[in-house]
Coordinates of C-alpha atoms in Angstrom, one line a residue:
M127 CA -42.6 -51.0 -3.9
T128 CA -40.4 -48.8 -1.4
Q129 CA -38.2 -46.2 -2.2
T130 CA -34.5 -46.4 -1.2
Q131 CA -33.8 -42.6 -1.8
P132 CA -36.5 -40.3 -0.3
E133 CA -37.1 -37.2 -3.3
H134 CA -36.3 -34.2 -1.5
V135 CA -38.7 -30.8 -2.1
D136 CA -37.7 -27.3 -0.1
V137 CA -41.2 -26.9 0.8
L138 CA -44.1 -30.0 0.5
V139 CA -47.7 -28.3 0.7
I140 CA -50.3 -31.1 1.8
G141 CA -53.9 -30.7 0.3
A142 CA -54.9 -28.6 -3.3
G143 CA -57.8 -27.0 -2.1
L144 CA -58.2 -23.5 -1.4
S145 CA -54.9 -22.9 1.1
G146 CA -52.8 -25.3 -0.6
I147 CA -53.1 -24.0 -4.1
G148 CA -53.0 -20.0 -2.7
A149 CA -49.8 -21.2 -0.4
A150 CA -48.1 -22.8 -4.0
A151 CA -49.1 -20.1 -6.0
Q152 CA -47.4 -17.6 -3.6
L153 CA -44.4 -19.9 -3.3
R154 CA -44.2 -20.1 -7.1
T155 CA -44.4 -15.9 -7.3
R156 CA -42.3 -15.1 -4.5
H157 CA -39.9 -18.4 -4.1
P158 CA -39.2 -19.4 -7.6
G159 CA -35.9 -21.0 -6.9
R160 CA -37.5 -23.1 -4.6
T161 CA -38.7 -26.8 -5.1
V162 CA -42.4 -27.3 -4.2
A163 CA -44.5 -30.2 -4.4
V164 CA -48.4 -30.2 -3.4
L165 CA -49.6 -33.6 -2.4
E166 CA -53.3 -34.4 -2.8
A167 CA -55.2 -37.5 -1.2
R168 CA -58.3 -37.3 -3.9
E169 CA -58.0 -37.7 -7.7
R170 CA -58.6 -33.7 -8.0
L171 CA -57.9 -30.2 -6.7
G172 CA -60.8 -28.1 -4.9
G173 CA -61.0 -29.5 -1.7
T174 CA -63.9 -28.8 0.0
W175 CA -65.7 -27.0 -3.4
D176 CA -65.1 -30.7 -5.2
L177 CA -66.1 -32.8 -2.6
F178 CA -69.6 -31.5 -1.5
R179 CA -72.2 -32.1 -4.5
Y180 CA -75.3 -31.1 -2.6
P181 CA -77.6 -29.1 -4.4
G182 CA -76.9 -25.3 -4.2
I183 CA -73.6 -25.5 -2.2
R184 CA -72.2 -21.9 -2.0
S185 CA -70.0 -19.7 -0.1
D186 CA -71.1 -18.2 3.2
S187 CA -68.8 -15.7 2.8
D188 CA -68.5 -12.7 0.5
M189 CA -66.3 -13.7 -2.7
F190 CA -64.0 -10.5 -2.8
T191 CA -62.7 -11.7 0.9
F192 CA -63.2 -15.2 0.0
G193 CA -60.7 -14.9 -3.1
Y194 CA -57.3 -14.3 -2.8
R195 CA -55.7 -10.9 -2.3
W196 CA -53.3 -11.3 -4.9
R197 CA -56.0 -12.6 -7.8
P198 CA -59.4 -10.9 -7.8
W199 CA -62.7 -12.6 -8.2
P200 CA -64.0 -11.6 -11.4
S201 CA -67.3 -11.2 -11.3
D202 CA -70.0 -9.2 -9.1
T203 CA -71.5 -12.1 -7.5
S204 CA -71.1 -11.7 -3.9
L205 CA -72.4 -15.5 -2.6
A206 CA -71.3 -17.8 -5.8
D207 CA -72.0 -21.5 -5.9
G208 CA -69.7 -24.0 -5.6
Q209 CA -69.1 -24.5 -9.2
L210 CA -67.9 -21.1 -9.9
I211 CA -65.6 -21.5 -6.9
L212 CA -64.2 -24.6 -8.3
D213 CA -63.7 -22.8 -11.7
Y214 CA -61.8 -20.2 -9.9
L215 CA -59.4 -22.4 -8.2
R216 CA -58.7 -24.4 -11.2
T217 CA -57.9 -20.9 -13.1
V218 CA -55.7 -20.1 -10.4
A219 CA -54.1 -23.2 -10.5
E220 CA -53.6 -22.9 -14.0
E221 CA -52.0 -19.2 -14.2
Y222 CA -49.8 -20.0 -11.6
A223 CA -48.7 -23.2 -12.8
V224 CA -49.6 -25.0 -9.4
D225 CA -51.8 -27.9 -11.9
E226 CA -47.9 -28.8 -12.7
L227 CA -47.0 -29.5 -8.8
I228 CA -49.8 -31.5 -7.7
R229 CA -49.6 -35.3 -6.9
Y230 CA -52.9 -36.7 -6.9
E231 CA -53.7 -39.6 -5.0
H232 CA -50.8 -39.3 -2.8
K233 CA -51.9 -39.6 0.8
V234 CA -49.7 -38.3 3.5
T235 CA -49.7 -41.0 6.4
A236 CA -46.9 -40.0 8.9
A237 CA -44.5 -37.1 9.1
S238 CA -41.3 -37.5 11.3
W239 CA -38.8 -34.2 12.0
S240 CA -34.9 -35.0 12.6
S241 CA -33.1 -32.1 14.3
Q242 CA -29.8 -33.7 13.0
A243 CA -30.8 -33.5 9.3
Q244 CA -32.8 -30.6 10.0
Q245 CA -35.7 -32.0 7.5
W246 CA -39.0 -33.8 7.8
T247 CA -39.1 -37.1 6.4
V248 CA -43.0 -37.6 5.1
T249 CA -44.5 -40.9 4.6
V250 CA -46.9 -40.9 1.4
E251 CA -49.6 -43.8 0.0
T252 CA -49.6 -43.5 -4.0
P253 CA -51.1 -45.5 -6.3
D254 CA -47.5 -47.1 -7.1
G255 CA -47.0 -47.8 -3.3
T256 CA -45.6 -46.3 -0.3
K257 CA -43.0 -43.7 -0.6
E258 CA -41.3 -41.3 1.2
L259 CA -40.0 -37.5 0.9
T260 CA -38.1 -35.2 2.6
T261 CA -38.8 -31.7 3.1
G262 CA -37.5 -28.3 4.7
L263 CA -40.6 -27.0 5.5
L264 CA -43.8 -29.3 5.9
W265 CA -47.2 -26.7 5.2
G266 CA -50.7 -28.5 6.5
C267 CA -53.1 -27.4 3.9
S268 CA -55.8 -29.8 4.7
G269 CA -58.1 -27.8 6.7
Y270 CA -59.8 -29.2 9.7
Y271 CA -62.9 -31.8 9.1
D272 CA -62.8 -35.2 8.2
Y273 CA -63.5 -35.9 4.5
E274 CA -64.4 -39.9 4.7
T275 CA -67.2 -39.1 7.5
G276 CA -69.4 -36.4 8.6
H277 CA -71.1 -35.7 12.1
A278 CA -74.2 -38.1 11.8
P279 CA -75.9 -39.2 15.0
H280 CA -78.1 -42.3 15.1
F281 CA -81.5 -41.3 15.4
P282 CA -84.3 -43.7 17.0
G283 CA -86.0 -46.1 14.6
Q284 CA -83.8 -44.8 11.5
E285 CA -83.6 -48.5 10.3
R286 CA -87.7 -48.6 9.9
F287 CA -87.9 -45.5 7.4
A288 CA -88.4 -47.0 3.9
G289 CA -87.2 -44.0 1.9
E290 CA -83.8 -42.7 1.6
I291 CA -81.5 -41.0 4.2
V292 CA -78.9 -38.8 2.8
H293 CA -75.9 -37.0 4.1
P294 CA -74.9 -33.9 2.3
Q295 CA -71.2 -34.7 2.3
F296 CA -71.8 -37.9 0.8
W297 CA -74.8 -36.5 -2.1
P298 CA -75.7 -39.4 -4.3
E299 CA -75.0 -38.1 -8.2
D300 CA -78.5 -40.2 -9.1
L301 CA -80.5 -38.9 -5.9
D302 CA -84.0 -37.9 -7.6
Y303 CA -86.0 -35.8 -5.6
A304 CA -88.5 -34.5 -7.9
G305 CA -91.9 -34.2 -6.7
K306 CA -90.9 -36.0 -3.5
K307 CA -91.4 -35.0 0.2
V308 CA -88.1 -34.3 1.9
V309 CA -87.3 -33.5 5.2
V310 CA -83.8 -31.5 6.0
I311 CA -82.6 -32.0 9.8
G312 CA -80.4 -29.2 10.4
S313 CA -80.1 -25.3 11.2
G314 CA -76.9 -24.6 9.9
A315 CA -75.3 -23.3 6.6
T316 CA -76.0 -26.5 4.8
A317 CA -79.7 -26.8 5.7
I318 CA -80.3 -23.0 5.0
T319 CA -78.5 -23.6 1.5
L320 CA -80.7 -27.0 0.6
I321 CA -84.0 -25.7 1.3
P322 CA -84.4 -23.1 -1.5
A323 CA -82.1 -25.3 -3.8
M324 CA -84.3 -28.2 -3.8
A325 CA -87.8 -26.2 -3.2
D326 CA -88.6 -26.0 -7.1
Q327 CA -88.5 -29.5 -7.5
T328 CA -90.1 -31.0 -4.5
E329 CA -93.4 -31.7 -3.4
H330 CA -92.7 -30.0 -0.4
I331 CA -89.3 -29.6 1.8
T332 CA -89.1 -28.8 5.7
M333 CA -86.3 -27.8 7.6
L334 CA -86.4 -29.7 11.0
Q335 CA -84.2 -27.7 13.6
R336 CA -83.6 -28.7 17.2
S337 CA -82.6 -24.9 17.8
P338 CA -82.5 -21.9 15.7
T339 CA -80.0 -20.1 13.6
Y340 CA -79.3 -16.3 12.9
V341 CA -79.8 -15.7 9.7
L342 CA -79.0 -12.7 7.6
N343 CA -79.8 -11.8 4.0
R344 CA -77.1 -10.0 1.7
P345 CA -77.7 -8.9 -2.1
A346 CA -76.4 -12.1 -4.3
R347 CA -74.4 -9.4 -6.1
D348 CA -72.3 -6.8 -4.6
P349 CA -74.3 -3.6 -4.8
L350 CA -71.1 -1.8 -4.4
A351 CA -69.0 -4.0 -7.3
R352 CA -71.8 -3.3 -9.6
K353 CA -71.7 0.6 -9.1
L354 CA -68.0 0.5 -9.8
A355 CA -68.2 -2.1 -12.8
K356 CA -66.7 0.3 -15.5
L357 CA -63.4 0.9 -13.2
P358 CA -60.4 -0.7 -14.1
E359 CA -60.2 -4.1 -12.4
S360 CA -56.9 -3.3 -10.4
V361 CA -58.8 -0.2 -8.6
R362 CA -62.2 -1.7 -8.6
Y363 CA -61.2 -5.0 -6.6
P364 CA -59.1 -3.4 -3.7
I365 CA -62.1 -0.8 -3.1
V366 CA -64.8 -3.9 -3.0
R367 CA -62.8 -6.0 -1.1
W368 CA -61.7 -3.2 1.4
S369 CA -65.6 -2.6 1.6
N370 CA -66.2 -6.0 2.7
I371 CA -63.8 -6.5 4.9
L372 CA -64.4 -3.3 6.9
M373 CA -68.3 -4.7 7.0
Q374 CA -67.2 -8.0 8.5
V375 CA -65.0 -6.8 10.6
G376 CA -67.1 -4.0 12.2
S377 CA -70.1 -6.0 12.2
Y378 CA -68.5 -8.7 14.2
Q379 CA -67.0 -6.2 16.8
A380 CA -70.5 -4.3 16.7
F381 CA -72.4 -7.7 17.2
Q382 CA -70.0 -8.7 20.2
K383 CA -70.0 -5.7 22.1
F384 CA -73.7 -5.0 21.9
P385 CA -75.5 -8.3 21.7
G386 CA -78.5 -6.8 22.8
W387 CA -78.8 -4.8 20.0
A388 CA -77.9 -7.2 17.7
R389 CA -80.5 -9.3 18.3
G390 CA -82.9 -6.9 18.0
Y391 CA -81.3 -6.0 14.9
I392 CA -81.2 -9.4 13.3
R393 CA -84.8 -10.2 14.5
S394 CA -86.3 -7.0 12.8
Q395 CA -84.4 -7.9 9.6
T396 CA -85.9 -11.6 9.7
E397 CA -89.3 -10.9 10.3
K398 CA -89.5 -8.3 7.2
L399 CA -89.0 -11.4 5.1
L400 CA -91.1 -13.8 6.9
P401 CA -94.5 -14.9 5.5
E402 CA -97.0 -14.2 8.3
G403 CA -98.2 -17.5 10.3
V404 CA -94.3 -18.0 10.4
D405 CA -93.1 -17.1 14.4
V406 CA -89.7 -14.7 14.1
D407 CA -89.1 -16.2 18.0
T408 CA -90.0 -19.4 17.6
H409 CA -88.0 -20.4 15.1
F410 CA -85.3 -17.6 14.4
K411 CA -84.3 -16.9 17.9
P412 CA -81.4 -18.7 18.9
A413 CA -80.6 -19.1 22.8
Y414 CA -76.7 -17.5 22.2
D415 CA -75.7 -14.0 21.1
P416 CA -74.9 -13.4 17.9
W417 CA -71.3 -14.9 16.5
D418 CA -71.1 -17.2 19.6
Q419 CA -71.6 -19.4 16.7
R420 CA -71.4 -18.5 12.6
L421 CA -74.0 -16.2 11.3
C422 CA -75.9 -17.7 8.6
V423 CA -75.9 -15.9 5.3
V424 CA -78.6 -16.2 2.4
P425 CA -78.3 -14.6 -1.2
S426 CA -81.3 -12.4 -2.0
A427 CA -84.0 -14.0 0.4
D428 CA -83.8 -17.1 -1.2
L429 CA -84.8 -19.1 2.0
F430 CA -87.7 -16.5 2.9
K431 CA -88.8 -16.4 -0.8
A432 CA -89.2 -20.6 -0.6
L433 CA -91.0 -20.0 2.7
R434 CA -93.2 -17.3 1.3
R435 CA -94.1 -19.3 -1.9
G436 CA -95.4 -22.2 0.4
Q437 CA -92.9 -24.7 -1.2
A438 CA -91.0 -24.8 2.2
S439 CA -91.7 -24.6 5.5
I440 CA -89.6 -24.6 9.2
V441 CA -90.2 -26.6 12.3
T442 CA -88.6 -26.5 15.5
D443 CA -88.9 -29.5 17.5
T444 CA -86.6 -32.5 18.5
I445 CA -86.9 -36.3 17.4
E446 CA -88.8 -38.8 19.2
T447 CA -88.3 -41.4 16.6
F448 CA -88.1 -42.3 12.8
D449 CA -91.0 -44.8 11.4
E450 CA -91.6 -46.0 8.2
T451 CA -93.1 -43.0 6.5
G452 CA -91.2 -40.0 8.2
I453 CA -90.4 -38.6 11.7
V454 CA -92.1 -38.3 14.7
L455 CA -91.9 -35.2 16.9
T456 CA -91.7 -35.2 20.6
S457 CA -94.4 -32.6 20.4
G458 CA -96.4 -35.6 18.6
E459 CA -96.7 -34.0 15.1
H460 CA -95.4 -36.5 12.2
L461 CA -93.3 -34.9 9.1
D462 CA -94.0 -37.1 6.1
A463 CA -91.1 -38.1 4.1
D464 CA -89.7 -39.6 1.2
I465 CA -86.3 -38.6 1.6
I466 CA -84.7 -37.4 4.9
V467 CA -81.5 -35.3 4.3
T468 CA -79.3 -35.2 7.8
A469 CA -77.5 -32.2 7.4
T470 CA -75.9 -32.6 10.9
G471 CA -72.7 -30.9 10.2
L472 CA -69.0 -32.0 10.2
K473 CA -66.7 -34.1 12.2
M474 CA -63.6 -32.2 12.6
K475 CA -60.1 -34.2 11.4
P476 CA -56.9 -31.5 12.3
F477 CA -54.4 -31.2 9.8
G478 CA -56.1 -34.4 8.1
G479 CA -55.3 -36.6 11.1
L480 CA -51.6 -36.5 9.9
P481 CA -49.5 -38.0 12.8
L482 CA -46.3 -36.0 13.9
T483 CA -43.3 -37.3 15.5
V484 CA -40.2 -34.8 16.5
D485 CA -37.1 -36.7 17.0
G486 CA -38.8 -40.0 17.6
A487 CA -41.7 -38.5 20.2
E488 CA -45.1 -38.1 19.1
V489 CA -46.7 -34.7 18.9
K490 CA -50.2 -34.6 20.6
L491 CA -51.9 -32.0 19.4
H492 CA -53.7 -31.1 22.6
D493 CA -50.1 -30.9 24.5
T494 CA -49.2 -28.1 22.0
M495 CA -49.8 -24.6 22.0
A496 CA -50.7 -22.7 18.8
Y497 CA -48.4 -19.6 18.0
K498 CA -50.2 -16.9 15.8
A499 CA -52.9 -20.2 14.8
L500 CA -50.4 -21.2 12.1
M501 CA -47.9 -22.8 14.2
L502 CA -47.5 -25.4 17.0
S503 CA -45.1 -24.8 20.1
D504 CA -42.2 -27.3 19.4
V505 CA -42.5 -28.5 16.0
P506 CA -40.0 -27.4 14.0
N507 CA -40.5 -26.2 10.1
F508 CA -44.2 -27.2 10.4
V509 CA -47.0 -24.5 9.5
F510 CA -50.4 -25.1 8.8
T511 CA -53.5 -23.1 7.5
I512 CA -56.7 -22.8 9.2
G513 CA -59.0 -20.2 8.3
Y514 CA -61.7 -17.9 10.3
T515 CA -64.5 -18.6 12.0
N516 CA -65.5 -15.4 11.6
A517 CA -64.9 -14.0 8.5
S518 CA -63.8 -15.9 5.1
W519 CA -61.4 -18.3 5.3
T520 CA -58.8 -16.9 2.8
L521 CA -58.4 -13.8 4.5
K522 CA -56.3 -15.7 7.3
A523 CA -54.9 -18.2 4.5
D524 CA -53.8 -15.2 2.8
L525 CA -51.6 -14.1 5.9
V526 CA -50.2 -17.0 6.6
A527 CA -48.7 -17.6 3.0
D528 CA -47.3 -14.0 3.6
Y529 CA -45.8 -15.2 7.0
V530 CA -44.2 -18.3 5.3
C531 CA -43.0 -16.5 2.6
R532 CA -41.3 -13.6 4.9
M533 CA -39.8 -16.4 6.8
L534 CA -38.3 -18.0 4.1
E535 CA -36.7 -15.0 2.9
H536 CA -35.5 -14.1 6.5
L537 CA -33.7 -17.6 6.3
D538 CA -32.0 -16.6 3.2
R539 CA -30.7 -13.7 5.0
T540 CA -29.8 -15.0 7.9
G541 CA -28.3 -18.3 6.8
R542 CA -30.6 -20.2 9.1
K543 CA -32.8 -23.0 8.6
V544 CA -34.9 -23.9 11.4
F545 CA -37.7 -22.1 13.1
V546 CA -39.9 -23.0 15.8
P547 CA -41.9 -21.4 18.5
R548 CA -40.6 -22.4 22.2
R549 CA -43.8 -22.6 24.8
D550 CA -43.3 -20.4 27.7
E551 CA -45.2 -22.1 30.6
S552 CA -46.2 -18.5 31.8
V553 CA -48.5 -18.0 29.2
G554 CA -52.0 -18.8 30.1
E555 CA -54.1 -21.1 27.7
R556 CA -57.4 -20.4 26.0
P557 CA -59.3 -22.3 23.5
F558 CA -58.0 -22.8 19.7
M559 CA -61.5 -21.9 18.5
D560 CA -62.9 -19.7 20.8
F561 CA -66.6 -21.1 19.4
Q562 CA -69.7 -22.8 20.5
S563 CA -70.5 -24.6 17.4
G564 CA -71.3 -28.0 17.6
Y565 CA -68.3 -29.2 15.5
V566 CA -65.9 -27.2 17.7
L567 CA -67.2 -28.5 20.9
R568 CA -67.1 -32.3 20.1
A569 CA -63.6 -31.7 19.1
L570 CA -62.1 -29.5 22.1
D571 CA -60.3 -32.4 23.5
D572 CA -58.4 -33.1 20.4
L573 CA -57.4 -29.5 19.7
P574 CA -54.1 -27.5 20.4
V575 CA -54.7 -24.3 23.0
Q576 CA -53.9 -20.9 21.8
G577 CA -52.1 -18.6 24.3
D578 CA -53.6 -15.5 26.0
R579 CA -51.2 -12.8 24.7
A580 CA -49.4 -12.2 22.1
P581 CA -47.6 -13.5 19.9
W582 CA -49.2 -16.5 20.5
L583 CA -52.8 -15.4 20.5
L584 CA -54.3 -14.1 17.3
K585 CA -57.2 -11.9 17.7
Q586 CA -59.5 -13.0 15.2
N587 CA -59.8 -9.6 13.8
Y588 CA -58.2 -9.4 10.0
L589 CA -57.1 -5.8 10.9
V590 CA -55.2 -6.4 13.8
D591 CA -53.9 -9.9 12.7
V592 CA -52.4 -8.3 9.5
R593 CA -50.4 -6.5 11.8
S594 CA -49.3 -9.7 14.3
I595 CA -48.6 -11.8 11.1
R596 CA -47.6 -9.8 8.2
R597 CA -45.7 -6.6 9.9
A598 CA -44.3 -7.9 13.2
P599 CA -40.8 -8.8 13.7
L600 CA -40.4 -12.5 13.1
E601 CA -37.7 -12.8 15.8
D602 CA -39.8 -11.9 18.9
G603 CA -38.2 -13.7 21.5
V604 CA -40.2 -16.8 21.3
L605 CA -39.4 -18.1 17.9
E606 CA -36.3 -19.8 18.3
L607 CA -34.3 -19.7 14.6
V608 CA -31.5 -22.1 14.0

């Protein structure tokens, strides 16, 4: 059915995952007089943490920075599993009454800005048919990857394989891997999580990687949080959180500035954890420098323990072909398998693939420049949340929420309604994500660019970005307010 008179809300948030829940909670707290709706295409909240159901799914960032700044993570667990994270998000949604704002099975299919009306008209597919809403501020919190398809390259001969082939993004609830031989193709965070999570039940599990990844170990429970356990949460949480922030920023800067030292440090730590017979340089020596791609973190050495127990093994080679019973490698070795898991990565889909138009003209993402990595040039009253690649997603999400709330306060004070960054052609271009991971490289042509200097540039350094986003003047000569 077609709606004749569109409903209007002051702020429309797309996505009820980590970013969307945080956005709506901050709007509820700091702008209680504004109307807000959260549109979620799926049947449940949680985003990534509800979608992915593979064994062992967990955060690879510490929970004291992955949790919201304004809502403490409630335990000393540092790298939490998916269910704990989902429980946390549900609790926050209930505490801040965000659950009352979410409209499930509402998929946004188009958004059009009118300068004359100074608002967005948003087309939404719902269980009751197509509807339209209007809003003064559109906030994209749907992340950057495709929920409907993962990156799944075709392997030679895969049709011949007699067992099951599974992609982690679409894990079957009834998959029985007990007593089975399993091969996991991949070397990223998903593969490194799957191996120890499945190892106790499989006959044997093998991680087959084309190239190595840097892997760092950290305690599953935060040592500082445990030491400060008797302190009030209001005291303990900021201390532990800032300790983790400083460690993240400091280690990233040190690894980038001294890559030779970083390689040696990571190698020495890894070598200590490996069993005899597993060569560190064959299986854990990437061709790139630390943080050119995201570092993988394992809690309490669980991956290395599975290797030492003989439940798991790691093979670095390329695939010649699948056959009926497994995988033939280029070296000639054969990996027997009953189940093959293709942990081959994500497929990027910025802003959920939402088509945007401004005054009838299509917005082509690759022609836009990102402003502070939260807005797009010449796209009015549109904000997006995309987290850090080198630190916890939520650190950036919290900064974007702060910026939006500040902007709304500024508009109220000045009596203006529209904000839009205007691109200066003298500003040089840099990649939106200066990162060498495959999922980024595959999508570079579809992403906006980033400026090479402030205020367009975001430093990917939380301590610097706090000043740029949370404290810098809103009217900076680039942002036009009407």
